[in-house]
PDB file of C-alpha atoms in Angstrom:
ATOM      1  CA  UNK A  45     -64.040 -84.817-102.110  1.00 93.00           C
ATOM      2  CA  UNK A  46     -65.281 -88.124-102.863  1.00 95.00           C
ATOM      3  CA  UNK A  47     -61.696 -88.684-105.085  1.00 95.00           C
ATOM      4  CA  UNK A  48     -59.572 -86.834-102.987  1.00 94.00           C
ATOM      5  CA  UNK A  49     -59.935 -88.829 -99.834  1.00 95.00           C
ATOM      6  CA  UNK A  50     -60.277 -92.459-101.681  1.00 95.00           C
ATOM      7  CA  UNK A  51     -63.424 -92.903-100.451  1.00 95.00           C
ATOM      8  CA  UNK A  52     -66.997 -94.040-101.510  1.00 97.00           C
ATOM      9  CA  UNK A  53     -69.517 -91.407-101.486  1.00 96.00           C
ATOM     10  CA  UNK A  54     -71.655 -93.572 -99.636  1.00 96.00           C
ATOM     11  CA  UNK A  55     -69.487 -93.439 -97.436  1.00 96.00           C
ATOM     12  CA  UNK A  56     -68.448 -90.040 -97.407  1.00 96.00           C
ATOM     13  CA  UNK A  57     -72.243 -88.884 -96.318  1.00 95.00           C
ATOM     14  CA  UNK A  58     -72.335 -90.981 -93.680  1.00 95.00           C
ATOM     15  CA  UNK A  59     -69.478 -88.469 -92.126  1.00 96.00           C
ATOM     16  CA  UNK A  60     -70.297 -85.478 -89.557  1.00 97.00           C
ATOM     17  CA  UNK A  61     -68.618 -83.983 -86.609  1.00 97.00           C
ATOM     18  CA  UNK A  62     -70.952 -83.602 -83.700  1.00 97.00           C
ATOM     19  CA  UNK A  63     -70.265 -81.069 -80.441  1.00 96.00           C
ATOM     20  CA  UNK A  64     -72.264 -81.176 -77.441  1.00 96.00           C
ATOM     21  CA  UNK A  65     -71.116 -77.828 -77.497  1.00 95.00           C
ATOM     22  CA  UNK A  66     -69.096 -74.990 -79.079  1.00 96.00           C
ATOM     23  CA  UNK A  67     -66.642 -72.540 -76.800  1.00 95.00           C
ATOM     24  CA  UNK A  68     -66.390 -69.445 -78.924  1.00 95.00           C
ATOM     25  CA  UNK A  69     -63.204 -68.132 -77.086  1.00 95.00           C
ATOM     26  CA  UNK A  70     -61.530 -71.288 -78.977  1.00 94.00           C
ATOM     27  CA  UNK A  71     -62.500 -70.167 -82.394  1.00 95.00           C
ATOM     28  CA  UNK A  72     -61.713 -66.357 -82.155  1.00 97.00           C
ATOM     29  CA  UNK A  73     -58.458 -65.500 -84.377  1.00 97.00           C
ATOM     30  CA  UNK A  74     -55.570 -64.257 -82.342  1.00 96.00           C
ATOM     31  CA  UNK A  75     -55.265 -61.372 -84.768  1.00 97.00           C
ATOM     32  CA  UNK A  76     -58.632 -59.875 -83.890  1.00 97.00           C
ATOM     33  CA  UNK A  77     -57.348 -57.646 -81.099  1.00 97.00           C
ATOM     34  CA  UNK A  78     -59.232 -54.167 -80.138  1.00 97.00           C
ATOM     35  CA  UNK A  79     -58.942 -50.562 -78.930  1.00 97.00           C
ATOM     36  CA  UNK A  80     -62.076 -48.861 -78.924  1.00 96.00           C
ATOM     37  CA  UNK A  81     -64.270 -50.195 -75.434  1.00 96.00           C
ATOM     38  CA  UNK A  82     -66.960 -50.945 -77.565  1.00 95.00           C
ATOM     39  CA  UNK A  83     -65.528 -53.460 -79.757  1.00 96.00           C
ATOM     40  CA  UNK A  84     -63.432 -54.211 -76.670  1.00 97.00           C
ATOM     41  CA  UNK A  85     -66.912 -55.039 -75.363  1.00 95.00           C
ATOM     42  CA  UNK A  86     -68.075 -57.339 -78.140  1.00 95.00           C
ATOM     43  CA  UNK A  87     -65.067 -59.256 -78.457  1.00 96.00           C
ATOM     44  CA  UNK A  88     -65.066 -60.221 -74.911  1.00 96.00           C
ATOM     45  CA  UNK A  89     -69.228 -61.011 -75.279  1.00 94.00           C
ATOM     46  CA  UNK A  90     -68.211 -63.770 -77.990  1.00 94.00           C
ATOM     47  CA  UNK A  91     -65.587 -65.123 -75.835  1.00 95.00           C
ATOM     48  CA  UNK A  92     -67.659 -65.780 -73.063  1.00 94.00           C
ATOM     49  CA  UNK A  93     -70.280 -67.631 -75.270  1.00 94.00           C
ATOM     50  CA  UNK A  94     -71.068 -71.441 -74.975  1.00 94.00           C
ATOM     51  CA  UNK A  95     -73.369 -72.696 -77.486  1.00 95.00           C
ATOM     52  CA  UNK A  96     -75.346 -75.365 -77.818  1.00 95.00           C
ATOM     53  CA  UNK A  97     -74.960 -76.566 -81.684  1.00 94.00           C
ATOM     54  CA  UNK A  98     -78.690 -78.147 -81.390  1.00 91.00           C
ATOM     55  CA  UNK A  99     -80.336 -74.675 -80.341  1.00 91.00           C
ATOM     56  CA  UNK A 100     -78.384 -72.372 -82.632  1.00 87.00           C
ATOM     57  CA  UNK A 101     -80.603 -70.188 -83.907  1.00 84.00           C
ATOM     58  CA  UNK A 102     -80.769 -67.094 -81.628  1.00 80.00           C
ATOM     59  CA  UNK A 103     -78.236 -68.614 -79.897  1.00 83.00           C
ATOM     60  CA  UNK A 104     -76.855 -65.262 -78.912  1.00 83.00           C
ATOM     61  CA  UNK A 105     -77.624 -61.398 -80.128  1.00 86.00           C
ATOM     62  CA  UNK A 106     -75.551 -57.883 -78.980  1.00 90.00           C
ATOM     63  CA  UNK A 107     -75.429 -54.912 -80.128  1.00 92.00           C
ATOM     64  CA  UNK A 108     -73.267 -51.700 -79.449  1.00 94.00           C
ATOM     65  CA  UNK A 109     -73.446 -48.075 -80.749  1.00 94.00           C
ATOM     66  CA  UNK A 110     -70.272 -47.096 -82.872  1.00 94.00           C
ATOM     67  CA  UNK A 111     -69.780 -43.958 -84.030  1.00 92.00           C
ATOM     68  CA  UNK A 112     -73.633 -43.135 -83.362  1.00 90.00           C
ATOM     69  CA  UNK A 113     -74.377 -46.248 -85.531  1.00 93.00           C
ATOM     70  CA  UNK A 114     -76.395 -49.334 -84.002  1.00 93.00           C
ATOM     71  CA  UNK A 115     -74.256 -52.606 -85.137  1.00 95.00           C
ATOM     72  CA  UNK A 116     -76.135 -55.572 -84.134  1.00 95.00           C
ATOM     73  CA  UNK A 117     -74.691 -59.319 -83.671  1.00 95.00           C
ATOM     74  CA  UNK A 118     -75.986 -62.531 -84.562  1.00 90.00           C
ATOM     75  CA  UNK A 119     -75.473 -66.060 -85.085  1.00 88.00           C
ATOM     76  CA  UNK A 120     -75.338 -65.612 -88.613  1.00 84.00           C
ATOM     77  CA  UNK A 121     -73.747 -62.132 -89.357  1.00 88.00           C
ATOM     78  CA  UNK A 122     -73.324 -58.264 -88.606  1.00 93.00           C
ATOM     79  CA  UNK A 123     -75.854 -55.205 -89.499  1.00 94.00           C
ATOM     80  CA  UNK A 124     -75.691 -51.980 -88.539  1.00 94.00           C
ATOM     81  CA  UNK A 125     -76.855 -48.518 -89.937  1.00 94.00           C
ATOM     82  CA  UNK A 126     -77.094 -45.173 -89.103  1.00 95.00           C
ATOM     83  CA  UNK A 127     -79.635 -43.152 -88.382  1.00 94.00           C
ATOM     84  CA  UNK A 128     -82.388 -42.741 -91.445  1.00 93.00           C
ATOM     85  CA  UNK A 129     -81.947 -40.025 -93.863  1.00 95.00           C
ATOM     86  CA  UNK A 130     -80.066 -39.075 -97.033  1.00 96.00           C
ATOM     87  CA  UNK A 131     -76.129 -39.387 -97.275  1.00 96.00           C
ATOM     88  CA  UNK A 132     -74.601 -37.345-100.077  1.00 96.00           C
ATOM     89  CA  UNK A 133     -70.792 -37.281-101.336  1.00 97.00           C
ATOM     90  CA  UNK A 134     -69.979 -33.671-102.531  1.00 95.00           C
ATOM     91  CA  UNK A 135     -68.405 -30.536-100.540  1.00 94.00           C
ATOM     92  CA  UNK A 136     -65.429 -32.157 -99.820  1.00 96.00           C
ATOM     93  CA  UNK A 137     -66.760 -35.072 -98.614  1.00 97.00           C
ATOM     94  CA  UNK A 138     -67.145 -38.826-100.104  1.00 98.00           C
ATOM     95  CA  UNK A 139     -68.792 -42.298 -99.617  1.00 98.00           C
ATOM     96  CA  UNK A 140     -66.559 -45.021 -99.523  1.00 98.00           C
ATOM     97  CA  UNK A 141     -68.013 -48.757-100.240  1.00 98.00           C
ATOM     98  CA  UNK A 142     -65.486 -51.555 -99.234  1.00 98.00           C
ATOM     99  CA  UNK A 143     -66.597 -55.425 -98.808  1.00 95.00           C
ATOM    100  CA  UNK A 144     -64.912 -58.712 -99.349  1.00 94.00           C
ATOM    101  CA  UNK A 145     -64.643 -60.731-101.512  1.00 86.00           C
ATOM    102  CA  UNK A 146     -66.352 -64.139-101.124  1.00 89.00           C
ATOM    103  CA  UNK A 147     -65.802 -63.192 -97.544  1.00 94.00           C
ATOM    104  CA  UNK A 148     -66.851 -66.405 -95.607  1.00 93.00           C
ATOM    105  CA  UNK A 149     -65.324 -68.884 -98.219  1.00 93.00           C
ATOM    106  CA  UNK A 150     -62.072 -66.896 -98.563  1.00 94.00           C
ATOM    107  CA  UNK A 151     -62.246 -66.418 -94.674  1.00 96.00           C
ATOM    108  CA  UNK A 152     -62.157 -70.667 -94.547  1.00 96.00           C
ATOM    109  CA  UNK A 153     -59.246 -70.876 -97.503  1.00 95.00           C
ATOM    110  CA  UNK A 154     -57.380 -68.199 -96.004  1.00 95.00           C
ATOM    111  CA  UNK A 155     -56.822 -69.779 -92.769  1.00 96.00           C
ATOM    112  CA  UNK A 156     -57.240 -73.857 -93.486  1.00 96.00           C
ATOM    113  CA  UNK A 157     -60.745 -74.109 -91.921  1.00 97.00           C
ATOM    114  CA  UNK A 158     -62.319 -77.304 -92.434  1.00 96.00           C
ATOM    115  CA  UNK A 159     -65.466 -79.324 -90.805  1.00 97.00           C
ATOM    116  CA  UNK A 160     -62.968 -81.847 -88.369  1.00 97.00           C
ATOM    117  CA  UNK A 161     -63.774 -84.941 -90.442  1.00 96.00           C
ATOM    118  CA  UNK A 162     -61.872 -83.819 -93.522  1.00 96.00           C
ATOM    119  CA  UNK A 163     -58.632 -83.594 -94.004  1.00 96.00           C
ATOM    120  CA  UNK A 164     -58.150 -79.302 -94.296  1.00 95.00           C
ATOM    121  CA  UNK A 165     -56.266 -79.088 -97.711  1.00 95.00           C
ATOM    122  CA  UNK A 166     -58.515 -81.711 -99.640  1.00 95.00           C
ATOM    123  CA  UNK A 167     -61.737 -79.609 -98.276  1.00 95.00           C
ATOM    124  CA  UNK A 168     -60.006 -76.486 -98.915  1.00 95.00           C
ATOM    125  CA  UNK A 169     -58.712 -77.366-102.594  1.00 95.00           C
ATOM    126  CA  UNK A 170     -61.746 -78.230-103.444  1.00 93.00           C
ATOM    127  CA  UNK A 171     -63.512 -75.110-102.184  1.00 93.00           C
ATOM    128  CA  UNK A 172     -60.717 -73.088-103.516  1.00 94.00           C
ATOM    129  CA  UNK A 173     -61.119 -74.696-107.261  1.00 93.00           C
ATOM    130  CA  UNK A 174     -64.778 -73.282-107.169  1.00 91.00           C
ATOM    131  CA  UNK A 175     -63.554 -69.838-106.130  1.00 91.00           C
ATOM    132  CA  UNK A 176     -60.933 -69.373-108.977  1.00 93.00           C
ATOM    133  CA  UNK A 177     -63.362 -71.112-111.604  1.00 92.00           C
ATOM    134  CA  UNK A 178     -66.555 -68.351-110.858  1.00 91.00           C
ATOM    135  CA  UNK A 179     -63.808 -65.680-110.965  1.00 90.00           C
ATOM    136  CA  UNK A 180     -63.220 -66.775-114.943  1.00 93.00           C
ATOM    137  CA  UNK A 181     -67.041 -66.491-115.469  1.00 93.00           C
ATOM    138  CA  UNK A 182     -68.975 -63.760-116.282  1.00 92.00           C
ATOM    139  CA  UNK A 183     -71.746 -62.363-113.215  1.00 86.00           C
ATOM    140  CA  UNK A 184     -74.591 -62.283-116.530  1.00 91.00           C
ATOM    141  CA  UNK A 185     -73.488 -65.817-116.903  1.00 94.00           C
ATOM    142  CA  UNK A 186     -76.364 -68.221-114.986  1.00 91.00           C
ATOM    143  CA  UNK A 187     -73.057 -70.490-114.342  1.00 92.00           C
ATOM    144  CA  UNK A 188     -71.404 -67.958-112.073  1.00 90.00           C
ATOM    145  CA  UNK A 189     -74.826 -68.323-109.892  1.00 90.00           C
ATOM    146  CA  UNK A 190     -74.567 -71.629-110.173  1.00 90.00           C
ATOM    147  CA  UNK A 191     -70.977 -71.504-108.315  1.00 89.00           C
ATOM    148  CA  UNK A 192     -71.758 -69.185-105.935  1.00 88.00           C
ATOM    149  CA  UNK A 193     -74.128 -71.199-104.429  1.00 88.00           C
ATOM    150  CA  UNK A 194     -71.655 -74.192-104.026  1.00 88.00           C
ATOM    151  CA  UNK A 195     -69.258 -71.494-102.016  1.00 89.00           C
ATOM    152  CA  UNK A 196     -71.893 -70.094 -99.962  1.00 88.00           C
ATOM    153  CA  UNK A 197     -74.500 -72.477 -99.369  1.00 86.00           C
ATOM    154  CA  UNK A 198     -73.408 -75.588 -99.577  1.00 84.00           C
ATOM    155  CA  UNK A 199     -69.556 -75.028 -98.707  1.00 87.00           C
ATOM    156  CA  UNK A 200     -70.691 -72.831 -95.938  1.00 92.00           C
ATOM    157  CA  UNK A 201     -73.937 -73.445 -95.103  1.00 92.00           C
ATOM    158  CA  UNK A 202     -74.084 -76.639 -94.699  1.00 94.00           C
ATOM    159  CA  UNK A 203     -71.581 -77.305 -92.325  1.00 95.00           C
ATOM    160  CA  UNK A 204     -74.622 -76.094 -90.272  1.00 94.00           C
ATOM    161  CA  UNK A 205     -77.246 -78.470 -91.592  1.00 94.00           C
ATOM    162  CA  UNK A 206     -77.102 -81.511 -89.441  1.00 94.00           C
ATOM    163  CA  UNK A 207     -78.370 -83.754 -92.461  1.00 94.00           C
ATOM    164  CA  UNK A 208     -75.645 -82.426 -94.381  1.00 96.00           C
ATOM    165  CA  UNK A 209     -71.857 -84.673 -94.535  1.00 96.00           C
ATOM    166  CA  UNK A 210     -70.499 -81.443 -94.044  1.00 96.00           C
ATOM    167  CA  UNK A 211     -72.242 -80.850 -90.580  1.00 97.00           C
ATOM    168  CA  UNK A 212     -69.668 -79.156 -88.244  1.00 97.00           C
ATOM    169  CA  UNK A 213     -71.156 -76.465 -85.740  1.00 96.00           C
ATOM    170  CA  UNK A 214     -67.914 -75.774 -85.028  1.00 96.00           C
ATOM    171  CA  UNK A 215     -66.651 -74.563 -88.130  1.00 96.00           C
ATOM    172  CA  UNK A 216     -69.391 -72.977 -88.802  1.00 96.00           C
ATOM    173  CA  UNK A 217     -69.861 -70.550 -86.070  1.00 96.00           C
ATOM    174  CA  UNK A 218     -65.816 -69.969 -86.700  1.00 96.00           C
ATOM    175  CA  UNK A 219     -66.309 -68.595 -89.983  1.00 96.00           C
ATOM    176  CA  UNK A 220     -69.331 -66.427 -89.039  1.00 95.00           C
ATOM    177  CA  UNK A 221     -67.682 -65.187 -85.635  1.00 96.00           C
ATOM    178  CA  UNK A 222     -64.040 -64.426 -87.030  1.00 97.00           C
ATOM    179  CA  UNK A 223     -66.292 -62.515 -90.141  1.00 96.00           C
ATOM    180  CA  UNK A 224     -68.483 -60.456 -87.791  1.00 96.00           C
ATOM    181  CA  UNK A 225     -65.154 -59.862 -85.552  1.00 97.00           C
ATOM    182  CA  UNK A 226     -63.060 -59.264 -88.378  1.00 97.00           C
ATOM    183  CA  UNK A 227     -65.076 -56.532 -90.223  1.00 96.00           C
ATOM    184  CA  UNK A 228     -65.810 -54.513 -86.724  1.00 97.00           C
ATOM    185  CA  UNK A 229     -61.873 -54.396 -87.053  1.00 97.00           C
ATOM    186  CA  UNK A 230     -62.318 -52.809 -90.318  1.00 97.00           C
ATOM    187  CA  UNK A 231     -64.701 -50.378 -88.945  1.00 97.00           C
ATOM    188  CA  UNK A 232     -62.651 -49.389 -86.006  1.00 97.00           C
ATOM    189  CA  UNK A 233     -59.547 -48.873 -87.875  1.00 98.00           C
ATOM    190  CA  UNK A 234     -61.068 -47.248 -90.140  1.00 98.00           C
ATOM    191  CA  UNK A 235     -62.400 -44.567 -87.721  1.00 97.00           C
ATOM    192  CA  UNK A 236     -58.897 -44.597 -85.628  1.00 97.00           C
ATOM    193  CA  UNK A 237     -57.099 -43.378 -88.068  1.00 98.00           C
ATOM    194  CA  UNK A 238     -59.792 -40.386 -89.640  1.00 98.00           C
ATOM    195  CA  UNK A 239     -61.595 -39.590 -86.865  1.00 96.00           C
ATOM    196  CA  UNK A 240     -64.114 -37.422 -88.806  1.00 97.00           C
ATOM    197  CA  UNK A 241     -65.555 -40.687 -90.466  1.00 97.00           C
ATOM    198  CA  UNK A 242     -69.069 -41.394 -90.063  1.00 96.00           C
ATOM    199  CA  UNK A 243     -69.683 -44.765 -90.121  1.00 97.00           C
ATOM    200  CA  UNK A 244     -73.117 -45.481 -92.929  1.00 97.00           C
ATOM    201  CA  UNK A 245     -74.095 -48.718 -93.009  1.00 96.00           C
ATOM    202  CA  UNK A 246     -72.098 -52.494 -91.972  1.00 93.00           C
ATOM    203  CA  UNK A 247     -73.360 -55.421 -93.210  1.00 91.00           C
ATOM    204  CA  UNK A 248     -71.635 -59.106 -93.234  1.00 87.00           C
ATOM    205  CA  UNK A 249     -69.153 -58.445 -95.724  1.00 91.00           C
ATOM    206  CA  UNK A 250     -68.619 -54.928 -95.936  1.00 94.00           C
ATOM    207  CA  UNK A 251     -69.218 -51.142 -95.209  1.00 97.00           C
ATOM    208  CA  UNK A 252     -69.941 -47.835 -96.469  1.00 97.00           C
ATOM    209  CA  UNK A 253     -68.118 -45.062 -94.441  1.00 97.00           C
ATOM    210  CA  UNK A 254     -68.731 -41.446 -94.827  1.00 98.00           C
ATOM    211  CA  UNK A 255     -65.028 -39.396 -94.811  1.00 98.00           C
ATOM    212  CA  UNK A 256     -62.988 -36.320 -96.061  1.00 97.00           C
ATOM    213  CA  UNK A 257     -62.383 -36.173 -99.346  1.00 95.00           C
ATOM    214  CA  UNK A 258     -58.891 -35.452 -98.380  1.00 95.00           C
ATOM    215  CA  UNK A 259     -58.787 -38.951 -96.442  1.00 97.00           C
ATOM    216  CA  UNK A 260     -59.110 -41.037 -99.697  1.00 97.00           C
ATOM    217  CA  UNK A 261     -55.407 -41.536 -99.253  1.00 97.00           C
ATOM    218  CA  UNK A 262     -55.106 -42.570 -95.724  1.00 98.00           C
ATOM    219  CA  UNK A 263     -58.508 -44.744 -95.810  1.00 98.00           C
ATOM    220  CA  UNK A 264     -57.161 -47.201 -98.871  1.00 98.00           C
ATOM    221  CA  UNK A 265     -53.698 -47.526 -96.482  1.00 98.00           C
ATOM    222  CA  UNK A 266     -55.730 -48.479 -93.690  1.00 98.00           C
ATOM    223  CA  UNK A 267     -57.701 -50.959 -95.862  1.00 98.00           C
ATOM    224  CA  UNK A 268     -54.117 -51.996 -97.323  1.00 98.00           C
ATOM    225  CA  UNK A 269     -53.499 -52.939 -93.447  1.00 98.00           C
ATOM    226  CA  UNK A 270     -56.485 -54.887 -92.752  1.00 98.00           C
ATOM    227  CA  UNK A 271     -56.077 -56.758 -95.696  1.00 97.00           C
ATOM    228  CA  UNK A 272     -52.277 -57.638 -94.523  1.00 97.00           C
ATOM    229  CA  UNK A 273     -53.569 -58.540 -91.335  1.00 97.00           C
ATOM    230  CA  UNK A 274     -56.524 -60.760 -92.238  1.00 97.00           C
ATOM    231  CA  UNK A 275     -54.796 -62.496 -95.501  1.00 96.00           C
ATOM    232  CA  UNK A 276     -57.807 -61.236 -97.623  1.00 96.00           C
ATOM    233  CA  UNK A 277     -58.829 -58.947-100.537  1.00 95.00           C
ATOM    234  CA  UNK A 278     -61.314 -55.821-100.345  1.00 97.00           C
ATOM    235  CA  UNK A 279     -63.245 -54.590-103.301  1.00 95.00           C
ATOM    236  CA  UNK A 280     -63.905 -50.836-103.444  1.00 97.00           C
ATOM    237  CA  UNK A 281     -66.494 -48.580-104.616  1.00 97.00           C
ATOM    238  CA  UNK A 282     -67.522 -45.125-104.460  1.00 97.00           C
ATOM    239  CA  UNK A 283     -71.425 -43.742-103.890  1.00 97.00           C
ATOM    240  CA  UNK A 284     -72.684 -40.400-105.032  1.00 97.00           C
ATOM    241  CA  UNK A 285     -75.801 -41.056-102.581  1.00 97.00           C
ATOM    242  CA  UNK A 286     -77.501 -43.171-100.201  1.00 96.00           C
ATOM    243  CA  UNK A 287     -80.896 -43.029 -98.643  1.00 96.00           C
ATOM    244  CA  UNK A 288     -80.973 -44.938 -95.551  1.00 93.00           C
ATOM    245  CA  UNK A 289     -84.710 -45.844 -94.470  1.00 89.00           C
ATOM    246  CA  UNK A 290     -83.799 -48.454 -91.569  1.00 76.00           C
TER     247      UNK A 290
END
């Protein structure tokens, strides 16, 4: 960053954005629209939120029941499971695992997010180069670690640390408010369009849905369409079991 902007890293640190506070409604995507009246309901819960970027944690909490699952809403992401007990795929019925991938750092290069005090394609350059090099490396690799941690914690995380040069509350609460909002519209398309899904567990990056067999189909279309609509990539699996305890 230092290179990019012609500037001393002295001086770079010495940069922040401060916010007496942070209007969610301003951060929301206008993409993340809703049909169900729960989500309906949680959208308009984070547009009526003011935060104060000095008091953020437990800033705010919610939770709905979707689909007889509890989802609950933080600051920092999105949980949810349903009730305890064993899930099984078999008898014409199968577990479907989809997440994202890098979600909150391909969230920010997706959409030119940046903390306000640097300039949005030098920041996201940068964070993109770190993305495409831990691709090339192998997980069993202690370098791909290595990487991770600049994406998540210190490209992300930091833009909440108030020590940090990246400090900007409200970037940060944009990238974890647009990923909360932006998986529930996973979920909820999901179970629009194959209304027999059960929904199994949603948690900040992904979710494991319960549906026909015969749905496989229609479920990877519907993912097709999310990623269209949020300019980002899923990653698929499928699970034989699960055991939910909480």
């Amino acid at each position: 960053l230092s290179s990019a902007m012609q500037m001393d890293k002295r001086e770079l640190r010495k940069m922040q954005t401060w916010r007496d506070s942070v209007e969610l409604k301003y951060a929301i995507l206008p993409q993340l629209t809703f049909t169900a009246k729960e989500c309906i309901g949680v959208l308009e819960m984070f547009r009526m939120k003011r935060v104060d970027p000095l008091n953020m944690k437990g800033a705010f909490s919610h939770s709905m029941r979707f689909r007889g699952m509890k989802i609950g809403y933080g600051v920092g992401g999105v949980h949810g499971a349903a009730a305890h007990g064993h899930y099984k795929s078999g008898k014409g019925w199968i577990i479907k695992s989809s997440d994202v991938s890098s979600y909150y750092p391909n969230l920010t290069i997706s959409n030119s997010w940046a903390p306000a005090h640097i300039p949005k394609k030098v920041f996201c350059d940068q964070y993109k180069w770190f993305y495409d090099e831990r691709k090339k490396i192998p997980k069993k690799n202690p370098v791909n670690p290595a990487y991770k941690e600049v994406l998540n914690a210190a490209g992300f995380g930091l833009t909440n640390e108030k020590n940090s040069f990246l400090y900007d509350p409200l970037h940060f609460l944009r990238v974890t408010v647009n990923g909360q909002l932006g998986l529930t519209k996973l979920l909820e398309m999901i179970c629009l369009a194959i209304p027999e899904a059960k929904p199994l567990m949603f948690n900040t990056d992904g979710v494991e849905t319960l549906i026909p067999e015969g749905a496989s189909d229609l479920y990877m279309k519907v993912c097709k369409e999310w990623e269209d609509l949020m300019k980002l990539q899923l990653e698929h699996a499928e699970y034989s079991d699960i055991y939910l305890t909480d």
